Structures are given as structure tokens and as C-alpha cells.
Coordinates of C-alpha atoms in Angstrom, one line a residue:
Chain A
X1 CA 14.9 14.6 -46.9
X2 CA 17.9 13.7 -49.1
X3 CA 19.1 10.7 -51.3
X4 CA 22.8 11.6 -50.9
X5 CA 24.0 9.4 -47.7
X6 CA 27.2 8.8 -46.4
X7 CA 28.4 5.4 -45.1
X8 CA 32.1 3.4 -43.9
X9 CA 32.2 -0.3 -43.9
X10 CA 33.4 -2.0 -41.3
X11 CA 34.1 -6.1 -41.7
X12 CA 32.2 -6.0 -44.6
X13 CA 29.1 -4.7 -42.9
X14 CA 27.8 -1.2 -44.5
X15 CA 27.3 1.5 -41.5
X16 CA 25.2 4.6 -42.9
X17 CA 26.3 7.6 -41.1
X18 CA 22.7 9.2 -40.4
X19 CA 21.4 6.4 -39.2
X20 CA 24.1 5.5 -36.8
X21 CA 24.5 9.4 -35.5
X22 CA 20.9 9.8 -35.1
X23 CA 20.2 6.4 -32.9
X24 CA 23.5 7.1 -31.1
X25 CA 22.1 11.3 -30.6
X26 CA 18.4 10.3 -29.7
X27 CA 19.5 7.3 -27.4
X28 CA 22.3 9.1 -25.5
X29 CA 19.4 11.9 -24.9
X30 CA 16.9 9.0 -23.7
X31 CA 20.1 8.0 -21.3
X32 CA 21.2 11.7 -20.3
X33 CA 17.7 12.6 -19.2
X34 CA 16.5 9.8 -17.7
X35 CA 19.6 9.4 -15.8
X36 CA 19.2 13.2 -15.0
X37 CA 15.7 12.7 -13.4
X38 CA 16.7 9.6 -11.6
X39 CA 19.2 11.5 -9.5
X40 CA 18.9 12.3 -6.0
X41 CA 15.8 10.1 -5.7
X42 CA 13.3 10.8 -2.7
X43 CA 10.5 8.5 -1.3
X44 CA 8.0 12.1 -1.3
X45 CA 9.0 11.8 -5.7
X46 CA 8.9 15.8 -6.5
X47 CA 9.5 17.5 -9.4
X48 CA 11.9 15.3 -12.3
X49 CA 11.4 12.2 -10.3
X50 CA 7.5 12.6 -10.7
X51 CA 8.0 12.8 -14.5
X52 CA 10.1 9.8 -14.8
X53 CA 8.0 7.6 -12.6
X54 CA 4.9 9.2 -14.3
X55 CA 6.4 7.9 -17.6
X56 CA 7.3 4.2 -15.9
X57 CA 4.0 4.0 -14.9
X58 CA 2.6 4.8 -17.9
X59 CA 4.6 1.9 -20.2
X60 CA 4.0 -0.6 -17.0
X61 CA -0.1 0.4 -17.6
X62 CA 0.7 -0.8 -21.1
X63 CA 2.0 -3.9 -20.3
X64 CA 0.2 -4.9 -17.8
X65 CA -3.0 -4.1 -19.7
X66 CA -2.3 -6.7 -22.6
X67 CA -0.5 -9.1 -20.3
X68 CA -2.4 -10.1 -17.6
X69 CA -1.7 -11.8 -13.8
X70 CA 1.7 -10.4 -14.1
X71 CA 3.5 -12.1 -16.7
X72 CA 4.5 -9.6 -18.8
X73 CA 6.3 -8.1 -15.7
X74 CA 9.6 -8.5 -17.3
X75 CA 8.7 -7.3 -19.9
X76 CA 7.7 -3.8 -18.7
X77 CA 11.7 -2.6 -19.0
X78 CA 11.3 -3.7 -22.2
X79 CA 8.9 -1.8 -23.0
X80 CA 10.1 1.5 -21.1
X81 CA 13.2 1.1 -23.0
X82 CA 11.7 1.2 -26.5
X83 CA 8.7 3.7 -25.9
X84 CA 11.5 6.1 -24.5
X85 CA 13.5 5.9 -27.4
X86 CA 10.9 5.6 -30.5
X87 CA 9.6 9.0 -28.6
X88 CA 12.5 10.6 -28.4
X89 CA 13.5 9.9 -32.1
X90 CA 10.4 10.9 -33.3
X91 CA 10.4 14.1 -32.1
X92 CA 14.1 14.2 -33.0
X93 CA 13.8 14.8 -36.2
X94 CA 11.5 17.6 -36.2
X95 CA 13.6 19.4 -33.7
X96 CA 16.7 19.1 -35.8
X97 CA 18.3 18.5 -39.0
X98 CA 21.8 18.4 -39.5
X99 CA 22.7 19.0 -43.2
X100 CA 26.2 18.7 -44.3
X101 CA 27.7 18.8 -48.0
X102 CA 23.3 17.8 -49.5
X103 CA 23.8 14.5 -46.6
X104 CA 21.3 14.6 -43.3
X105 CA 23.3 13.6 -40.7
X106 CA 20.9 14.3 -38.2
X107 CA 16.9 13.2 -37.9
X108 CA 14.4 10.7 -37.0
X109 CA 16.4 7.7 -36.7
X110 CA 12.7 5.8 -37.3
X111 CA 12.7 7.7 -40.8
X112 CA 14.8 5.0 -42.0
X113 CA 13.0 2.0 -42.3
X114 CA 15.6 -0.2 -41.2
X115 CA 15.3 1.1 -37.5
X116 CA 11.9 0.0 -37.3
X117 CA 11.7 -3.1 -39.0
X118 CA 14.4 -4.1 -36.6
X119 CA 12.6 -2.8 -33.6
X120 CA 9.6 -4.8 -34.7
X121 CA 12.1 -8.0 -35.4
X122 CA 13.2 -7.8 -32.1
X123 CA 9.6 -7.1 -30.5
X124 CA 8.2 -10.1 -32.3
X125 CA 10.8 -12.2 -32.0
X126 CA 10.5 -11.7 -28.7
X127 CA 6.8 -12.3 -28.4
X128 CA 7.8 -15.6 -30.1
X129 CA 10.1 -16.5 -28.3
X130 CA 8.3 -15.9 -24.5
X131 CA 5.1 -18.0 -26.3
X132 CA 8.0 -20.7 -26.8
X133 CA 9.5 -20.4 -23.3
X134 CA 6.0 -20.7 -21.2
X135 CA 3.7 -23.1 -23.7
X136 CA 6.5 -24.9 -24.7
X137 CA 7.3 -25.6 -28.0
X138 CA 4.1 -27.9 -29.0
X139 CA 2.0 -26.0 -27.8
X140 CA 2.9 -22.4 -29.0
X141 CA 3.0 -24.2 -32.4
X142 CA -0.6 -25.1 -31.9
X143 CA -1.3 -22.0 -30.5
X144 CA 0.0 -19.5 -32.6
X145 CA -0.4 -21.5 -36.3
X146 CA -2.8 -23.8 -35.6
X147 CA -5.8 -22.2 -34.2
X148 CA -8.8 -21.8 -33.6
X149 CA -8.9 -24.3 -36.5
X150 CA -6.3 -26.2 -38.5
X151 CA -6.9 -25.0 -41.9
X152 CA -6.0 -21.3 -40.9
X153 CA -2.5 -22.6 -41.3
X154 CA -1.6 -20.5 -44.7
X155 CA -3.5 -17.4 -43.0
X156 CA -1.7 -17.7 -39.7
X157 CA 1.7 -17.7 -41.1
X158 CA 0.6 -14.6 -43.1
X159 CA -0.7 -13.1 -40.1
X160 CA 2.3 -13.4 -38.3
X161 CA 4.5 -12.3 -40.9
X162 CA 2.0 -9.1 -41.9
X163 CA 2.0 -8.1 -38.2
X164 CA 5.5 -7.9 -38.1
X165 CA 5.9 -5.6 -41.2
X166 CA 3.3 -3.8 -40.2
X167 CA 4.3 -3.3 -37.0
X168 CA 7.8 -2.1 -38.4
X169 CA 6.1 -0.6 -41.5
X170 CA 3.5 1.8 -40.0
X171 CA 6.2 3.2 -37.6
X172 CA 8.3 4.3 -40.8
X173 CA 5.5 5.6 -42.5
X174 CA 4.3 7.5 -40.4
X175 CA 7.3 9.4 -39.2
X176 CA 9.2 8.8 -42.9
X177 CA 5.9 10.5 -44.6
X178 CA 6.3 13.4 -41.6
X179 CA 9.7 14.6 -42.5
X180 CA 8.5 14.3 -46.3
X181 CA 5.7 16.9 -45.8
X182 CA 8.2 18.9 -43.8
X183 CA 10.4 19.1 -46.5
X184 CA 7.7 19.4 -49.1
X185 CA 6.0 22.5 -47.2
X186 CA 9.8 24.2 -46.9
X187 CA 9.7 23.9 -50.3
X188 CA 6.7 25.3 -50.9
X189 CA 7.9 28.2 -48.4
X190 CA 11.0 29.0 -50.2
X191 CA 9.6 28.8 -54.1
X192 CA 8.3 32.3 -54.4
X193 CA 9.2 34.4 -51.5
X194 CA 8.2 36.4 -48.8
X195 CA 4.7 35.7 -50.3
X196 CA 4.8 31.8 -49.8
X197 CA 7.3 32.3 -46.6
X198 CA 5.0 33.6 -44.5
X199 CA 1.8 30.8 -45.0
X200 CA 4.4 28.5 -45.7
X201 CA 5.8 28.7 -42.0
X202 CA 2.2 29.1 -40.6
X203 CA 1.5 25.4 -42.2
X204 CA 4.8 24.3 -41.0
X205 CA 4.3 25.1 -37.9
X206 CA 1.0 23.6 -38.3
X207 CA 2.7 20.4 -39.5
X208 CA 5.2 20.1 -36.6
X209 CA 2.7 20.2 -34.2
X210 CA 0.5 17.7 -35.7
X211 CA 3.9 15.9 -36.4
X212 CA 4.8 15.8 -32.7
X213 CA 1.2 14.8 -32.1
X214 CA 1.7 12.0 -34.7
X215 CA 5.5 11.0 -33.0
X216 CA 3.8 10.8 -29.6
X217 CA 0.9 8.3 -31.1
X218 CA 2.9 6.2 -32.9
X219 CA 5.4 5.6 -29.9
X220 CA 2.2 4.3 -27.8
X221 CA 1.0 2.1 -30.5
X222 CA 3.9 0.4 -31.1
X223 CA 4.2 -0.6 -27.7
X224 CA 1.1 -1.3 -27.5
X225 CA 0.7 -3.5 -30.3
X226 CA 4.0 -5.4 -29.1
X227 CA 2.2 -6.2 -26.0
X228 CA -0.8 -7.1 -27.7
X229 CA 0.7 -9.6 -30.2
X230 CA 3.1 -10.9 -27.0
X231 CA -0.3 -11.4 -24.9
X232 CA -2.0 -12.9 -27.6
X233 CA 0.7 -15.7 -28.1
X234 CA 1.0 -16.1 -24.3
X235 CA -2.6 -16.7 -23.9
Chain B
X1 CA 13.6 8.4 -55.0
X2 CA 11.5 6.1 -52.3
X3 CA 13.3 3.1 -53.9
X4 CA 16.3 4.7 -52.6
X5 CA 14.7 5.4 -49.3
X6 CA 13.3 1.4 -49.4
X7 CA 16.7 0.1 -49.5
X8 CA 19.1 2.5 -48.5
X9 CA 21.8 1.8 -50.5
X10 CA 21.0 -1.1 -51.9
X11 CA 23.0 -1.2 -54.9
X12 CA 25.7 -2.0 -52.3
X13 CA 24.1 -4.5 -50.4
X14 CA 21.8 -4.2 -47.6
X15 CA 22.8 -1.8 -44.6
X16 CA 23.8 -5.1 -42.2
X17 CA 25.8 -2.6 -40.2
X18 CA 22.9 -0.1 -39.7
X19 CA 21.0 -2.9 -38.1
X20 CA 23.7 -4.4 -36.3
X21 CA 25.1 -0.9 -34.6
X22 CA 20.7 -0.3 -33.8
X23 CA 20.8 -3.9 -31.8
X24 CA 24.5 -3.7 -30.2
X25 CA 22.9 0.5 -29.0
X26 CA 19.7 -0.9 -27.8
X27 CA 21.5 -3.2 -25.9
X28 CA 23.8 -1.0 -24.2
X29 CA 21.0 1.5 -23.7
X30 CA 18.8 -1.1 -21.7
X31 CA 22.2 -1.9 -20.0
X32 CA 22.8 1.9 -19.0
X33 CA 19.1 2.9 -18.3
X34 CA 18.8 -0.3 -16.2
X35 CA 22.0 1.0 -13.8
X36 CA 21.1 4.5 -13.8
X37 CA 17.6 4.9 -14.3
X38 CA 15.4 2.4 -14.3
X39 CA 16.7 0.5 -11.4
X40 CA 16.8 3.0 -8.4
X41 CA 13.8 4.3 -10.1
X42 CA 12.1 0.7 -9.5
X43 CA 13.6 -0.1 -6.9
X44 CA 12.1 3.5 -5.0
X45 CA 8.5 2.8 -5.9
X46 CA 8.8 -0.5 -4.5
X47 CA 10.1 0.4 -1.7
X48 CA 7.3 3.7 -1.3
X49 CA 4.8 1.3 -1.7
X50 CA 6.0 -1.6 0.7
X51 CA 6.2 1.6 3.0
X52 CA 2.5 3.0 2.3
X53 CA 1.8 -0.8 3.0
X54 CA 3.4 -1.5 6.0
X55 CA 2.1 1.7 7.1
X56 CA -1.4 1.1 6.4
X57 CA -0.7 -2.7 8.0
X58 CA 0.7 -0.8 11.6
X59 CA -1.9 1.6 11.6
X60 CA -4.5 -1.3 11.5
X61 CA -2.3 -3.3 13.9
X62 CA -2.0 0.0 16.1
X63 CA -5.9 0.5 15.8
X64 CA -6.8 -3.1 16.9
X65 CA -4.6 -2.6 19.8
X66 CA -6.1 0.6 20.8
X67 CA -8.9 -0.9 20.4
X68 CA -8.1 -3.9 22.3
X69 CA -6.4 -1.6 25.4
X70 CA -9.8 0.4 25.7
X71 CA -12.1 -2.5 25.6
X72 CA -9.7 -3.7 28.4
X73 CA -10.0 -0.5 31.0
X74 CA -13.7 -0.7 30.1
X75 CA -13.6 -4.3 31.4
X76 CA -11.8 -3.0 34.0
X77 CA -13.8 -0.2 35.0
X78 CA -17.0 -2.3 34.8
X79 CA -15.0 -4.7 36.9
X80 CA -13.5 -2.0 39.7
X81 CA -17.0 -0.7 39.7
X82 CA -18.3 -4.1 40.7
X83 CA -16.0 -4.8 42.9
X84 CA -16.3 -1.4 44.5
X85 CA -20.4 -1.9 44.8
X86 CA -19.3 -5.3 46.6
X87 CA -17.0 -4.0 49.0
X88 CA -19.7 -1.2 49.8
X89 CA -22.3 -4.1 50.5
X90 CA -20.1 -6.2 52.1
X91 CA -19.0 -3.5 54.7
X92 CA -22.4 -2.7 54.9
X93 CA -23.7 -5.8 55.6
X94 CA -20.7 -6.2 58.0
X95 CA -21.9 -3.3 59.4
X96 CA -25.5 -4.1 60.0
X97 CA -24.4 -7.5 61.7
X98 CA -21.8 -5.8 64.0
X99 CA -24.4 -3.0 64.9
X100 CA -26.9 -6.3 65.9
X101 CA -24.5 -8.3 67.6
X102 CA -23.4 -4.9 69.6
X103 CA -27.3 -4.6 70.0
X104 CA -27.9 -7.8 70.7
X105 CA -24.5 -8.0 73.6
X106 CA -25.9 -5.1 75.2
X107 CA -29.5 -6.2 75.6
X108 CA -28.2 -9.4 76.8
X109 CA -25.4 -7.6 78.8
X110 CA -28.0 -5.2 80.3
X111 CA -30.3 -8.4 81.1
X112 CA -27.6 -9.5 82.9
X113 CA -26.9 -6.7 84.9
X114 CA -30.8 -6.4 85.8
X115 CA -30.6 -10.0 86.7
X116 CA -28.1 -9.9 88.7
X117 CA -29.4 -6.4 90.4
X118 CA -32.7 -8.3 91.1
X119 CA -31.1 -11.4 93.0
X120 CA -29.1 -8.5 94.7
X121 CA -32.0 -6.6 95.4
X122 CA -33.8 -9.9 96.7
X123 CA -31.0 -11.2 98.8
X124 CA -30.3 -8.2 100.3
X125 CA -34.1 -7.5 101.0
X126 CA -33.9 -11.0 102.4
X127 CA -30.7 -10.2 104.6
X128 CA -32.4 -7.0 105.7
X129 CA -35.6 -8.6 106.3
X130 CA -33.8 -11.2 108.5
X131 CA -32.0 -8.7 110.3
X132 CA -35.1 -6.3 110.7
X133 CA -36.5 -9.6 111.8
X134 CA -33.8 -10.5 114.5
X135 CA -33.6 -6.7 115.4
X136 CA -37.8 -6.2 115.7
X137 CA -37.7 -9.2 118.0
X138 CA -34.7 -8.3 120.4
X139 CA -36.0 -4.5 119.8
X140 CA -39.8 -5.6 120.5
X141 CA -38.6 -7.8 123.7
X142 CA -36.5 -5.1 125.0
X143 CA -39.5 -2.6 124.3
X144 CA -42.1 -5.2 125.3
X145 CA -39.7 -5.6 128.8
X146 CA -40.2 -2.3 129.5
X147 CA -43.4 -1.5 129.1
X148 CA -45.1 -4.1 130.5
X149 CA -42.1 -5.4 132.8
X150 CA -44.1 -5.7 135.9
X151 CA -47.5 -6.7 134.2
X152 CA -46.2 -9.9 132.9
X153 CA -44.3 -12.7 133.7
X154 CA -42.5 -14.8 131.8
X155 CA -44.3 -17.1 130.8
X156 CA -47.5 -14.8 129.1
X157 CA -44.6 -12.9 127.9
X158 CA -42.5 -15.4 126.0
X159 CA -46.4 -16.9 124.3
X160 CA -47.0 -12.9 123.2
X161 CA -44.1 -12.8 121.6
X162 CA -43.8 -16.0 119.8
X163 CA -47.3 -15.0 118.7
X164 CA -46.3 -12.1 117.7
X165 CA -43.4 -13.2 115.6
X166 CA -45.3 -15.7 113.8
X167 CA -47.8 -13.4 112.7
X168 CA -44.5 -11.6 111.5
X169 CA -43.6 -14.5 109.6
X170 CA -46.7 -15.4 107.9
X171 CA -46.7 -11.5 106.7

């Protein structure tokens, strides 16, 4: 990890330089190998084809178990989408780190807790906004603030507004709190010597594996909760 | 340190950009993986399993017409083998009749020949009996003549034969 970053405005907008190589890096990867595997398609799906459809079916099996008779069918691209790329940044960052002049331009794009909280913006707000488009507006009102009973009111509006940061927040934590103990256990690698290199690099090793683990969970649930708290307000 | 992390840069204002460039990329992303990916992708398994369904929907429609074809030789086997036991008993009975009528022609045919052989037999025994008759009396007169052509005259002799051929007659 590093404090030092490196930005440009553009318009008046602040761009951070990390954050935009590292979505641009993990989402052309997403693209490039998905594109890759959906070449030279076959009805008998062998070898790259089975992966990719193994990985559609898997985000569809998500969706469709939080969403049921169907509706959340347009939602399952959705969900491919973001699962594809929150895995692929996770792992991103433990896979690579591009340090120039004390500034990470390469890592987990989720490490910066914008990326997240967006991604869960744009996950709630889309839950919010299908609960609007097939109650209608009365009734998702009464639906999502208003029930089981009206007095919940206060504690609804929390809900909704904790579920979002949570939703956001345990994404960043998680992979943030990864690339911390990464960098805390190189540290703890390099302060001696060849006497804290070698356990050092056993527990980072250690680490990255559990880190992967961790990357590969957190993908799932985030998805998963998306569809939950979109089935919930559907319901 | 972490309130650095917090709010990357906040001392100069909140990273609008950072979130702007993630929604514009996420877009384009969808965009891209719906063209390249996701579509043909899609649009394969759909199309594998409309063809595993209309499969499975021929094989059943091909089953129920096999079905359907071997029910119908067995219905037509039953049938030809009725129809076959019929034609056997109808020839036989055909048979049986023809072989009675033919039977039944020839006994009446031979009736009719035995018939008519009897009349034959009787009219000719009654021609030849009327000729024997004729011929014993001329033969008898001529025989009677001359035996006893001196012995008798006439008279005796025409009353001995008359007599003679009456008791011929009631025989």
C-alpha cells in the first residue's frame, strides 16, 4: 500500500491514476478472456467454452435463486458482468503491483473504496429502481419503508441506507485489509533478513492463498446479496 | 494514513472522476461482453437446449408413431389371420356342399339311368315276350301242323291252340 497517488483533472473532475489503470487493466482482462473463450463456439461446448458457460451458469444460479419465476432474468447479465469483474480485480491485486516513483499504479481496483461503494450504488439503485418499475411507485414505497408495520419507518430507511454501505463497505474491507497484511507481512519479510525472509514468504504465501480464497468469496457475496436485497424489494 | 485511504485525496475534493471513469467502463464493458461474449454465449445454450428439447419432443413423437405403426400390422396381422381362417372355412364349406351336390347329381343321375334301364329292360322284355309270343304260336302251329297234320282237323286244331295260348297268357 502507498499514500503517495497520482491524479489529472479533467473538467474539474479529479481522475486518480491507480484507480483508473487498474479498472481499465482488470476489465480489459474480464473482456480479453471472455471474448477469448467465446470464440469458435460449438453446440458439443468443449474445453474454454465449458468454462465460460460453467461461469454463466453459475451467476444465472445466483440470480435465479433470489429472484424467483423468472424475473430477475434480466438481470442475470448484470450480474455476470459484475461478478466477472469484482473476481478479476480481486485477484488482481495479489497477482501484481506496479510501483512507480513510491505510487501503485497497479492493484485491486476494489482496494479503493470508491470502486465499491459505486458498485453497490449502482446495485441498489438498481434494486430500487426494478421495485419502482414492477410495484409501482405506491406500492414499493409501502413495500420497502413501510412494512411489515408503519412505525419501522426510521429503521427501514436505516436499513436501506446500511445495506448499501455495507454492501460497498465489506467489499473494500475485505480486499483493502488483504493488500494491507500483504504489505505488512513484506515488511516483516524484509526487516531483518534472510532470517525473517524465509517465514516471511512461507506466511505470504500463506496469505495469498487465503487472499485468493477471500477474493473469490467476496465476489459471490456481493452478488449474492445484490440479488437478495433486489428479490426482497420485488417481492 | 486510513483517513487518506477513506477519502483519497480529499483535501482536493472527492475523486468525482474516479467514479465517473468506473460507471462510463462498466458500461462499455457490459456493452463489449454483451457483443462478444455473453451474447453468442447465450444465445448457444439456448439454442443447445431448444435442440436437446426438440430432440427429446421427436424422439417421443417418433416413439408414438412406432408405436402406433406396430399396433397397426398387429391389427393387421390379427385381421389377415382372420380373414385367412375365413377363406379356409368358406372354401371348405364350399367344398363340402359341392362334394354333396356332386354326390347328390350322381345318385340322382345314377337313379336315373337305373330307371330308365328298368323301363328298357321291361319294354323290351315286353317286346320280346310279344314276339316270343307271336313266334311260339306260328312256331307251335307250324310244329303242331306237322306233327299231328293228319290226326286233326281244323277245327280240334284251331280249339288246341287257342287253349293253348290262353294258358300262355294267363302265365
Amino acid at each position: 500500500m502507498n499514500e503517495k497517488t497520482a491524479s489529472f483533472v479533467i473538467a474539474g473532475l479529479k481522475f486518480d491514476w491507480p484507480t483508473v489503470i487498474s479498472i481499465t487493466v482488470a476489465m480489459a482482462i474480464v473482456f480479453i478472456v471472455f471474448t477469448w473463450m467465446a470464440r469458435r463456439l460449438t453446440m458439443k461446448p468443449t474445453g474454454k467454452q465449458n468454462v465460460l458457460e460453467m461461469i454463466i451458469e453459475f451467476t444465472n444460479g445466483i440470480v435465479d435463486d433470489n429472484l424467483s419465476n423468472r424475473t430477475g432474468d434480466n438481470l442475470k447479465f448484470f450480474a455476470f458482468v459484475l461478478f466477472s469483474f469484482i473476481f478479476v480485480t480481486n485477484q488482481l491485486g495479489l497477482i501484481v503491483h506496479v510501483n512507480y516513483d513510491g505510487v501503485t499504479y497497479l492493484r485491486s481496483a476494489t482496494a479503493d473504496p470508491l470502486v465499491p461503494l459505486i458498485l453497490a450504488l449502482v446495485s441498489i439503485g438498481l434494486s430500487h429502481y426494478l421495485s419502482v418499475e414492477k410495484l409501482g411507485f405506491k406500492k414499493y414505497v409501502k413495500n420497502v419503508y413501510f412494512s411489515p408495520y408503519a412505525f419501522l419507518l426510521p429503521i427501514n430507511i436505516i436499513d436501506q441506507f446500511t445495506s448499501y454501505m455495507t454492501l460497498g463497505l465489506r467489499l473494500f474491507g475485505n480486499i483493502f485489509a488483504g493488500e494491507i497484511v500483504l504489505g505488512l507481512i513484506w515488511d516483516l519479510a524484509k526487516s531483518i533478513g534472510i532470517l525473517t525472509m524465509v517465514p516471511g514468504l512461507l506466511l505470504a504465501v500463506l496469505w495469498i492463498a487465503f487472499s485468493i480464497f477471500i477474493g473469490a468469496i467476496q465476489a459471490y457475496v456481493f452478488v449474492v446479496l445484490t440479488m437478495v436485497y433486489t428479490g426482497e424489494k420485488l417481492e | 494514513m486510513l483517513n487518506q485511504v477513506f477519502f483519497a485525496g480529499a483535501s482536493e475534493g472527492l475523486a468525482l472522476g474516479n467514479m465517473l471513469f468506473l460507471l462510463i467502463a462498466f458500461a462499455i464493458l457490459m456493452l463489449l461482453l454483451k457483443k462478444f461474449a455473453w451474447g453468442p454465449v447465450v444465445k448457444m445454450m439456448e439454442d443447445r437446449a431448444k435442440k436437446v428439447a426438440d430432440d427429446l419432443d421427436s424422439a417421443q413423437e417418433a416413439r408414438q408413431s412406432a408405436e402406433a405403426l406396430a399396433k397397426e400390422r398387429q391389427e393387421h396381422l390379427t385381421n389377415a389371420r382372420a380373414d385367412a381362417n375365413a377363406i379356409v372355412k368358406d372354401a371348405k364349406q364350399a367344398a363340402n356342399k359341392e362334394g354333396q351336390q356332386i354326390v347328390s347329381e350322381a345318385q340322382a343321375n345314377a337313379q336315373a339311368l337305373q330307371e330308365r334301364a328298368a323301363t328298357q329292360i321291361e319294354q323290351d322284355r315286353n317286346e320280346a315276350m310279344a314276339s316270343v309270343k307271336d313266334d311260339v304260336a306260328d312256331l307251335s302251329v307250324t310244329i303242331a301242323q306237322k306233327i299231328m297234320q293228319k290226326e286233326l282237323n281244323l277245327d280240334d286244331q284251331k280249339a288246341l291252340i287257342d287253349a293253348y295260348i290262353d294258358g300262355l297268357g294267363e302265365k
